[in-house]
Structures are given as structure tokens and as C-alpha cells.
CSV table of C-alpha atoms in Angstrom, one decimal:
chain,number,residue,atom,x,y,z
A,1,UNK,CA,0.0,0.0,0.0
A,2,UNK,CA,1.2,3.5,-0.8
A,3,UNK,CA,2.3,5.4,2.3
A,4,UNK,CA,-0.3,8.2,1.7
A,5,UNK,CA,-3.1,5.7,1.3
A,6,UNK,CA,-2.0,4.0,4.6
A,7,UNK,CA,-1.9,7.3,6.3
A,8,UNK,CA,-5.4,8.1,5.2
A,9,UNK,CA,-6.7,4.8,6.5
A,10,UNK,CA,-5.0,5.2,9.8
A,11,UNK,CA,-6.1,8.9,10.1
A,12,UNK,CA,-9.7,7.9,9.4
A,13,UNK,CA,-9.9,5.0,11.8
A,14,UNK,CA,-8.0,6.6,14.7
A,15,UNK,CA,-10.1,9.7,14.0
A,16,UNK,CA,-13.3,7.7,14.5
A,17,UNK,CA,-12.0,6.2,17.7
A,18,UNK,CA,-11.0,9.6,19.0
A,19,UNK,CA,-14.3,11.4,18.4
A,20,UNK,CA,-15.9,10.5,21.8
A,21,UNK,CA,-12.9,11.4,23.9
A,22,UNK,CA,-12.2,14.6,21.9
A,23,UNK,CA,-15.8,15.8,22.7
A,24,UNK,CA,-15.4,14.8,26.4
A,25,UNK,CA,-12.1,16.7,26.7
A,26,UNK,CA,-13.3,19.7,24.7
A,27,UNK,CA,-16.5,20.1,26.8
A,28,UNK,CA,-14.5,19.7,30.0
A,29,UNK,CA,-11.8,22.1,28.7
A,30,UNK,CA,-14.4,24.9,28.3
A,31,UNK,CA,-15.9,24.1,31.7
A,32,UNK,CA,-12.6,24.1,33.5
A,33,UNK,CA,-11.2,27.1,31.5
A,34,UNK,CA,-13.8,29.3,33.1
A,35,UNK,CA,-13.4,28.0,36.7
A,36,UNK,CA,-13.0,31.6,38.0
A,37,UNK,CA,-16.5,32.4,36.7
A,38,UNK,CA,-18.4,29.3,37.8
A,39,UNK,CA,-18.2,26.0,39.6
A,40,UNK,CA,-17.7,23.4,36.8
A,41,UNK,CA,-18.6,20.4,39.0
A,42,UNK,CA,-21.4,21.4,41.3
A,43,UNK,CA,-24.4,23.7,41.4
A,44,UNK,CA,-24.7,25.0,45.0
A,45,UNK,CA,-28.0,26.3,46.2
A,46,UNK,CA,-28.2,28.3,49.4
A,47,UNK,CA,-31.4,29.2,51.2
A,48,UNK,CA,-31.3,31.3,54.4
A,49,UNK,CA,-34.1,31.0,56.9
A,50,UNK,CA,-34.7,33.1,60.0
A,51,UNK,CA,-35.2,31.2,63.3
A,52,UNK,CA,-37.6,32.5,65.9
A,53,UNK,CA,-35.4,31.6,68.8
A,54,UNK,CA,-32.2,29.8,69.7
A,55,UNK,CA,-32.2,27.9,73.0
A,56,UNK,CA,-28.5,28.4,73.8
A,57,UNK,CA,-28.7,26.1,76.9
A,58,UNK,CA,-29.1,23.0,74.7
A,59,UNK,CA,-26.2,20.6,74.1
A,60,UNK,CA,-24.8,20.2,70.6
A,61,UNK,CA,-26.9,17.1,69.9
A,62,UNK,CA,-30.0,18.6,71.3
A,63,UNK,CA,-29.5,21.7,69.3
A,64,UNK,CA,-29.1,19.6,66.1
A,65,UNK,CA,-32.5,18.0,66.8
A,66,UNK,CA,-34.0,21.4,67.6
A,67,UNK,CA,-32.8,22.9,64.3
A,68,UNK,CA,-34.0,19.9,62.3
A,69,UNK,CA,-37.4,19.9,63.9
A,70,UNK,CA,-37.7,23.7,63.5
A,71,UNK,CA,-36.8,23.5,59.8
A,72,UNK,CA,-38.9,20.4,59.3
A,73,UNK,CA,-36.0,18.4,57.9
A,74,UNK,CA,-36.1,14.6,58.3
A,75,UNK,CA,-32.8,13.7,56.5
A,76,UNK,CA,-30.4,11.5,58.4
A,77,UNK,CA,-27.6,13.4,60.2
A,78,UNK,CA,-24.1,12.4,59.2
A,79,UNK,CA,-22.3,14.6,61.7
A,80,UNK,CA,-22.2,18.0,63.3
A,81,UNK,CA,-19.5,20.6,64.1
A,82,UNK,CA,-19.2,23.8,66.0
A,83,UNK,CA,-16.8,26.2,64.2
A,84,UNK,CA,-17.2,28.8,67.0
A,85,UNK,CA,-19.3,29.3,70.1
A,86,UNK,CA,-21.9,31.1,68.0
A,87,UNK,CA,-22.1,28.7,65.1
A,88,UNK,CA,-23.2,25.1,64.3
A,89,UNK,CA,-22.9,23.1,61.2
A,90,UNK,CA,-25.1,20.0,60.6
A,91,UNK,CA,-24.0,17.6,57.8
A,92,UNK,CA,-26.7,15.7,56.0
A,93,UNK,CA,-26.5,13.7,52.8
A,94,UNK,CA,-25.9,16.3,50.0
A,95,UNK,CA,-26.7,19.1,52.4
A,96,UNK,CA,-25.1,21.2,55.0
A,97,UNK,CA,-27.0,23.5,57.5
A,98,UNK,CA,-25.0,26.5,58.9
A,99,UNK,CA,-26.6,28.0,62.0
A,100,UNK,CA,-25.6,31.4,63.3
A,101,UNK,CA,-26.8,31.9,66.9
A,102,UNK,CA,-26.2,35.6,66.8
A,103,UNK,CA,-28.1,36.4,63.6
A,104,UNK,CA,-30.6,33.5,64.3
A,105,UNK,CA,-30.2,32.4,60.7
A,106,UNK,CA,-30.0,28.9,59.3
A,107,UNK,CA,-28.5,28.6,55.8
A,108,UNK,CA,-29.2,25.4,54.0
A,109,UNK,CA,-26.5,24.6,51.4
A,110,UNK,CA,-27.6,22.0,48.8
A,111,UNK,CA,-24.9,20.5,46.6
A,112,UNK,CA,-26.0,19.1,43.2
A,113,UNK,CA,-23.4,17.6,40.9
A,114,UNK,CA,-23.6,19.0,37.3
A,115,UNK,CA,-25.0,16.2,35.2
A,116,UNK,CA,-22.5,15.0,32.5
A,117,UNK,CA,-20.2,18.0,32.9
A,118,UNK,CA,-18.9,16.7,36.3
A,119,UNK,CA,-18.3,13.3,34.7
A,120,UNK,CA,-16.3,14.8,31.8
A,121,UNK,CA,-14.3,16.8,34.3
A,122,UNK,CA,-13.6,13.7,36.3
A,123,UNK,CA,-12.2,12.0,33.2
A,124,UNK,CA,-10.4,15.1,31.8
A,125,UNK,CA,-8.7,15.9,35.1
A,126,UNK,CA,-8.0,12.2,35.7
A,127,UNK,CA,-9.8,12.1,39.0
A,128,UNK,CA,-10.6,8.5,38.4
A,129,UNK,CA,-6.8,7.6,38.2
A,130,UNK,CA,-5.9,3.9,37.7
A,131,UNK,CA,-6.0,2.5,34.2
A,132,UNK,CA,-7.6,5.8,33.0
A,133,UNK,CA,-4.1,7.4,33.2
A,134,UNK,CA,-2.9,5.1,30.5
A,135,UNK,CA,-6.0,5.3,28.3
A,136,UNK,CA,-5.6,9.1,28.4
A,137,UNK,CA,-1.9,8.7,27.4
A,138,UNK,CA,-2.9,6.6,24.4
A,139,UNK,CA,-5.5,9.2,23.5
A,140,UNK,CA,-2.9,12.0,23.7
A,141,UNK,CA,-0.5,10.0,21.4
A,142,UNK,CA,-3.5,9.5,19.0
A,143,UNK,CA,-4.1,13.2,18.9
A,144,UNK,CA,-0.4,13.8,18.0
A,145,UNK,CA,-0.7,11.2,15.3
A,146,UNK,CA,-3.9,12.8,13.9
A,147,UNK,CA,-2.3,16.2,13.9
A,148,UNK,CA,0.8,15.1,12.1
A,149,UNK,CA,-0.8,12.7,9.7
A,150,UNK,CA,-3.4,15.4,8.9
A,151,UNK,CA,-0.6,17.5,7.5
A,152,UNK,CA,0.2,15.0,4.8
A,153,UNK,CA,-3.2,13.8,3.7
A,154,UNK,CA,-3.6,16.2,0.8
A,155,UNK,CA,-1.3,16.8,-2.1
A,156,UNK,CA,-1.1,19.9,-4.3
A,157,UNK,CA,-1.8,23.6,-3.6
A,158,UNK,CA,-4.1,22.9,-0.6
A,159,UNK,CA,-1.6,20.5,0.9
A,160,UNK,CA,1.4,21.0,3.3
A,161,UNK,CA,3.5,22.4,0.4
A,162,UNK,CA,1.0,25.1,-0.4
A,163,UNK,CA,-1.9,26.7,1.6
A,164,UNK,CA,-1.6,24.1,4.3
A,165,UNK,CA,1.9,25.4,5.2
A,166,UNK,CA,0.7,28.9,5.8
A,167,UNK,CA,-2.2,27.8,7.9
A,168,UNK,CA,0.1,25.5,9.9
A,169,UNK,CA,2.6,28.4,10.5
A,170,UNK,CA,-0.3,30.6,11.7
A,171,UNK,CA,-1.4,27.8,14.0
A,172,UNK,CA,2.0,27.6,15.6
A,173,UNK,CA,2.4,31.4,15.6
A,174,UNK,CA,-0.8,32.1,17.7
A,175,UNK,CA,0.5,30.5,21.0
A,176,UNK,CA,4.1,31.6,20.4
A,177,UNK,CA,3.2,35.3,19.8
A,178,UNK,CA,0.7,35.3,22.6
A,179,UNK,CA,3.3,34.0,25.0
A,180,UNK,CA,6.0,36.4,23.8
A,181,UNK,CA,3.7,39.4,24.4
A,182,UNK,CA,2.6,37.9,27.8
A,183,UNK,CA,6.3,37.6,28.9
A,184,UNK,CA,7.2,41.0,27.6
A,185,UNK,CA,4.4,42.7,29.5
A,186,UNK,CA,4.9,40.7,32.7
A,187,UNK,CA,8.7,40.8,33.0
B,1,UNK,CA,-16.9,-5.4,14.9
B,2,UNK,CA,-19.1,-7.2,17.4
B,3,UNK,CA,-16.0,-9.1,18.6
B,4,UNK,CA,-14.1,-5.8,18.9
B,5,UNK,CA,-16.9,-4.4,21.1
B,6,UNK,CA,-16.9,-7.5,23.4
B,7,UNK,CA,-13.1,-7.4,23.6
B,8,UNK,CA,-13.2,-3.7,24.5
B,9,UNK,CA,-15.9,-4.1,27.1
B,10,UNK,CA,-14.0,-7.0,28.8
B,11,UNK,CA,-10.7,-5.2,28.6
B,12,UNK,CA,-12.1,-2.1,30.2
B,13,UNK,CA,-13.9,-4.1,32.9
B,14,UNK,CA,-10.7,-5.9,33.8
B,15,UNK,CA,-8.4,-2.9,33.7
B,16,UNK,CA,-10.7,-0.6,35.7
B,17,UNK,CA,-11.0,-3.3,38.4
B,18,UNK,CA,-7.4,-4.1,38.3
B,19,UNK,CA,-6.2,-0.5,38.7
B,20,UNK,CA,-9.1,1.1,40.4
B,21,UNK,CA,-8.4,2.4,43.9
B,22,UNK,CA,-10.9,2.1,46.6
B,23,UNK,CA,-13.3,5.0,46.1
B,24,UNK,CA,-12.7,6.2,49.6
B,25,UNK,CA,-8.9,6.5,49.2
B,26,UNK,CA,-7.4,9.7,47.9
B,27,UNK,CA,-3.7,10.2,47.1
B,28,UNK,CA,-0.8,8.2,48.4
B,29,UNK,CA,-1.0,5.2,50.6
B,30,UNK,CA,-0.9,6.1,54.3
B,31,UNK,CA,2.4,5.1,55.8
B,32,UNK,CA,2.2,6.2,59.5
B,33,UNK,CA,0.5,4.1,62.1
B,34,UNK,CA,0.5,6.5,65.1
B,35,UNK,CA,-2.0,9.3,65.0
B,36,UNK,CA,-1.3,12.9,66.2
B,37,UNK,CA,-4.2,14.9,67.6
B,38,UNK,CA,-5.0,18.1,65.7
B,39,UNK,CA,-5.2,19.9,69.1
B,40,UNK,CA,-1.6,18.9,69.8
B,41,UNK,CA,-0.5,20.4,66.5
B,42,UNK,CA,-2.5,23.5,67.2
B,43,UNK,CA,-1.1,23.9,70.7
B,44,UNK,CA,2.6,23.6,69.7
B,45,UNK,CA,2.8,23.9,65.9
B,46,UNK,CA,6.4,24.8,65.7
B,47,UNK,CA,7.3,21.4,67.1
B,48,UNK,CA,5.7,19.7,64.1
B,49,UNK,CA,6.7,22.0,61.2
B,50,UNK,CA,8.3,19.9,58.5
B,51,UNK,CA,7.2,16.6,60.1
B,52,UNK,CA,4.8,14.1,58.5
B,53,UNK,CA,1.8,13.4,60.7
B,54,UNK,CA,-1.3,11.3,60.6
B,55,UNK,CA,-4.5,13.0,61.9
B,56,UNK,CA,-8.1,11.8,62.1
B,57,UNK,CA,-11.2,14.0,62.2
B,58,UNK,CA,-14.4,15.1,60.7
B,59,UNK,CA,-14.3,16.8,57.3
B,60,UNK,CA,-16.1,20.1,57.9
B,61,UNK,CA,-15.4,21.8,54.6
B,62,UNK,CA,-14.2,21.0,51.0
B,63,UNK,CA,-12.8,23.3,48.3
B,64,UNK,CA,-15.9,23.9,46.2
B,65,UNK,CA,-14.3,24.5,42.8
B,66,UNK,CA,-11.1,22.5,42.6
B,67,UNK,CA,-11.4,20.0,45.4
B,68,UNK,CA,-7.9,21.0,46.4
B,69,UNK,CA,-8.3,21.2,50.2
B,70,UNK,CA,-10.4,19.9,53.0
B,71,UNK,CA,-10.8,21.2,56.5
B,72,UNK,CA,-10.6,18.7,59.3
B,73,UNK,CA,-12.2,19.4,62.7
B,74,UNK,CA,-9.9,19.1,65.7
B,75,UNK,CA,-10.6,16.9,68.7
B,76,UNK,CA,-11.1,20.2,70.6
B,77,UNK,CA,-14.2,22.3,70.0
B,78,UNK,CA,-13.9,25.3,67.7
B,79,UNK,CA,-10.7,24.2,66.1
B,80,UNK,CA,-9.9,22.8,62.6
B,81,UNK,CA,-6.9,22.5,60.3
B,82,UNK,CA,-6.6,22.8,56.6
B,83,UNK,CA,-5.3,19.8,54.5
B,84,UNK,CA,-4.1,21.2,51.2
B,85,UNK,CA,-3.0,19.3,48.1
B,86,UNK,CA,-1.5,20.5,44.9
B,87,UNK,CA,-4.2,21.3,42.3
B,88,UNK,CA,-5.1,18.1,40.4
B,89,UNK,CA,-3.0,15.7,42.5
B,90,UNK,CA,-6.0,14.8,44.6
B,91,UNK,CA,-9.5,16.1,43.8
B,92,UNK,CA,-11.8,15.8,46.9
B,93,UNK,CA,-15.5,15.6,46.0
B,94,UNK,CA,-17.9,17.8,48.0
B,95,UNK,CA,-19.9,14.7,49.0
B,96,UNK,CA,-17.3,13.7,51.6
B,97,UNK,CA,-18.2,16.7,53.8
B,98,UNK,CA,-19.4,15.4,57.2
B,99,UNK,CA,-17.4,12.1,56.9
B,100,UNK,CA,-14.5,11.0,59.1
B,101,UNK,CA,-11.0,11.1,57.4
B,102,UNK,CA,-7.6,9.7,58.2
B,103,UNK,CA,-5.2,12.1,56.6
B,104,UNK,CA,-1.4,12.0,56.3
B,105,UNK,CA,0.5,15.2,55.5
B,106,UNK,CA,3.4,17.5,56.3
B,107,UNK,CA,2.9,20.3,58.7
B,108,UNK,CA,3.6,23.6,57.0
B,109,UNK,CA,4.0,27.1,58.4
B,110,UNK,CA,2.5,30.0,56.3
B,111,UNK,CA,3.1,33.6,57.0
B,112,UNK,CA,0.7,36.1,55.4
B,113,UNK,CA,1.0,39.9,55.1
B,114,UNK,CA,-2.0,42.1,55.7
B,115,UNK,CA,-2.4,42.7,52.0
B,116,UNK,CA,-2.3,38.9,51.3
B,117,UNK,CA,-5.0,38.3,53.9
B,118,UNK,CA,-7.2,41.0,52.3
B,119,UNK,CA,-6.7,39.4,48.9
B,120,UNK,CA,-7.6,36.0,50.2
B,121,UNK,CA,-10.6,37.3,52.0
B,122,UNK,CA,-12.0,38.9,48.8
B,123,UNK,CA,-11.3,35.7,46.8
B,124,UNK,CA,-13.0,33.5,49.4
B,125,UNK,CA,-16.0,35.8,49.7
B,126,UNK,CA,-16.3,35.6,45.9
B,127,UNK,CA,-16.1,31.9,45.9
B,128,UNK,CA,-18.6,31.4,48.7
B,129,UNK,CA,-20.9,34.2,47.6
B,130,UNK,CA,-20.5,36.0,50.9
B,131,UNK,CA,-19.3,39.5,51.8
B,132,UNK,CA,-15.9,40.5,53.2
B,133,UNK,CA,-14.9,43.7,54.9
B,134,UNK,CA,-11.2,44.5,54.2
B,135,UNK,CA,-11.1,46.7,57.3
B,136,UNK,CA,-11.6,43.6,59.4
B,137,UNK,CA,-7.9,42.7,58.7
B,138,UNK,CA,-5.6,44.9,60.7
B,139,UNK,CA,-2.3,42.9,60.5
B,140,UNK,CA,-0.7,39.9,59.0
B,141,UNK,CA,-0.7,36.4,60.6
B,142,UNK,CA,1.0,33.0,60.7
B,143,UNK,CA,-1.1,29.9,60.1
B,144,UNK,CA,-0.3,26.2,60.0
B,145,UNK,CA,-1.7,23.6,57.7
B,146,UNK,CA,-1.0,20.1,56.4
B,147,UNK,CA,0.5,19.6,53.0
B,148,UNK,CA,-1.6,16.7,51.9
B,149,UNK,CA,-0.1,13.3,50.9
B,150,UNK,CA,-2.8,10.8,51.3
B,151,UNK,CA,-6.2,10.2,52.9
B,152,UNK,CA,-8.7,7.5,53.6
B,153,UNK,CA,-12.3,8.6,54.1
B,154,UNK,CA,-14.1,6.2,56.4
């Protein structure tokens, strides 16, 4: 088989295999790239309620029961903690209740994982570890192969000896020029 | 193609089980056997700076965005210590809040100027959607935390 024909076959089949992971990594890339603007893994809802009274004399466990009864919450308690003499935190499954004795306020914090986006982030950031580390390595090598093989798929004026060369140079120039300007400004 | 699918499914099932860590373990394997109380570290932190310790306590907070730290309650009331890992090395899920953790790390000393504390306060307020008054910071301070190595969430 001619080398260009072989390259096309490999580029095509590896390309098909890489579609799923490329979409996963791209979606997560956008999600994580804007981490300063939003939480890419969880949607956190906070609701603050005013309490009529706080019976200070109660022990921690009694106070936990009092707060849950007052707020009409029946979830099972995982644990509780007092960060300061005037605060209490109650940990429930997927929920935390912060109680401030001074302001007589209870803030219910509900944590909801972002469907599909959290899963793409777990894969992209390799939270799952183990064998995924090697699968991701193979995927990275595949992307390098696809990038390089893509350069040589076409012959002629639209190939790497013509228009393709200019576009490839522009592609390399964008990050290089951006970094040069960044270093010049910041040094 | 059908055979390829079956092979792939079996391969992934085997490798994911072969390499998968217990879901409750994060980071390196714990090496120490003897636990140090968080209150002992808080009482005399200089004695522990640079030393690897094993602590146990309730997880009372988790880094919301990056999962790069947890806060562990002390055995004494109103005390806690931060267990910080490098971004991406361990990603703690928010679901572990309220669980008991066994955590191994190196005690670190951090000194912050007044300006740094104000910057941190603004950042944390933004992250938690709360308010922060920069005038509440009048001087710098020294804090101690654990540089995280490995944990087991019970």
C-alpha cells in the first residue's frame, strides 16, 4: 500500500476512535477554563431562613435535633460541628446547614453535581486515576498522530507544500506570539 | 466489529477493576501508624513544622471548585486544620463533607502579610458568595496547615 493511502486509512480509523474522547475533553476544557466564573462540578443552592429563637442552653446534639425539627428536615444526620461558640454546622447527605446563633439564621446549602459536565471533568482531570491514566496517554498520542498525519493527507496547492503550510505556521504562531507578548508585559 | 466491542468491554472491565483504587482513598497510601491529635499540633505547631503526621477527624469543609483542600475538625471544640493538596493531584468531592477522614500530611507554616490576607478574604468571599470587609484585617498572621499526601475517608 502506498504510504499516503495507509496514512489516510489510519487517520480515518483513529479519528473515528478519538471522536468520543475529543468531545469529552473539549466540553470539560471549556468548563474548567472558566473556573473563575463558575463551579464546573457542582451547582450549589443556598437558602437562608430566619429562626424565631435559639435555645442556647441546649447541648450540641439537642441543638441539632431542635434545628432539624424547626426546619422540618427529616434527612439522616451524618455529623455536626461547632466552628465557633456562636455557630453550628449540621452535615446531611448532600446538604449542610449552617446555623448562626447571633443572627438567628440557618443557611441550607444543597450540593448538586452538574450532570455529565462533572463526569467529563472527572475524566479530563483524571480524578478516576488507575487505568484511565494510560487510556488518556494513548488518547494524547493518538491526537499527536492525527495532527501530524493530517498535514500529509492532501497533495497539491491545498496540501502542506501550499496553503496548508501557511495555515500550519499561523497555528504555531498564535500561541508563540501570545506567550512572547505575555512575557514582555509581565517581566 | 461485534467481537471488537466485546473485547473492549471485557478489557475495560478488567483494567478498571485491576487498577481502580478504593473509592474512599485519595492520594498516596498512608504510611504512618501512630496518629497525632490536631489539638496537639495547634497547641505547639512549631514542634511539628516539616514533620509528617497522621491525623483523624471530621471533614467540615471542602474546596468547592477544585477539590484541592479539606478542613478537618480538631478533637477540641472550635478548632480545625486545613489539609491542602496541589491542584489536580487529589480532587476531593464535596460529597465527603461530614465524613471522618484519616489524613497524612506534612505540617507547613504559612506567613501572610495584611495585603495577602485581604486578597484571600476577597477571593474566598467571591467563591462562597458572601461578603468580606477588608477593614476587618488589621495585621498579617501566621497559620499552620498540612501539605496533603494521602487520605482514607471512612
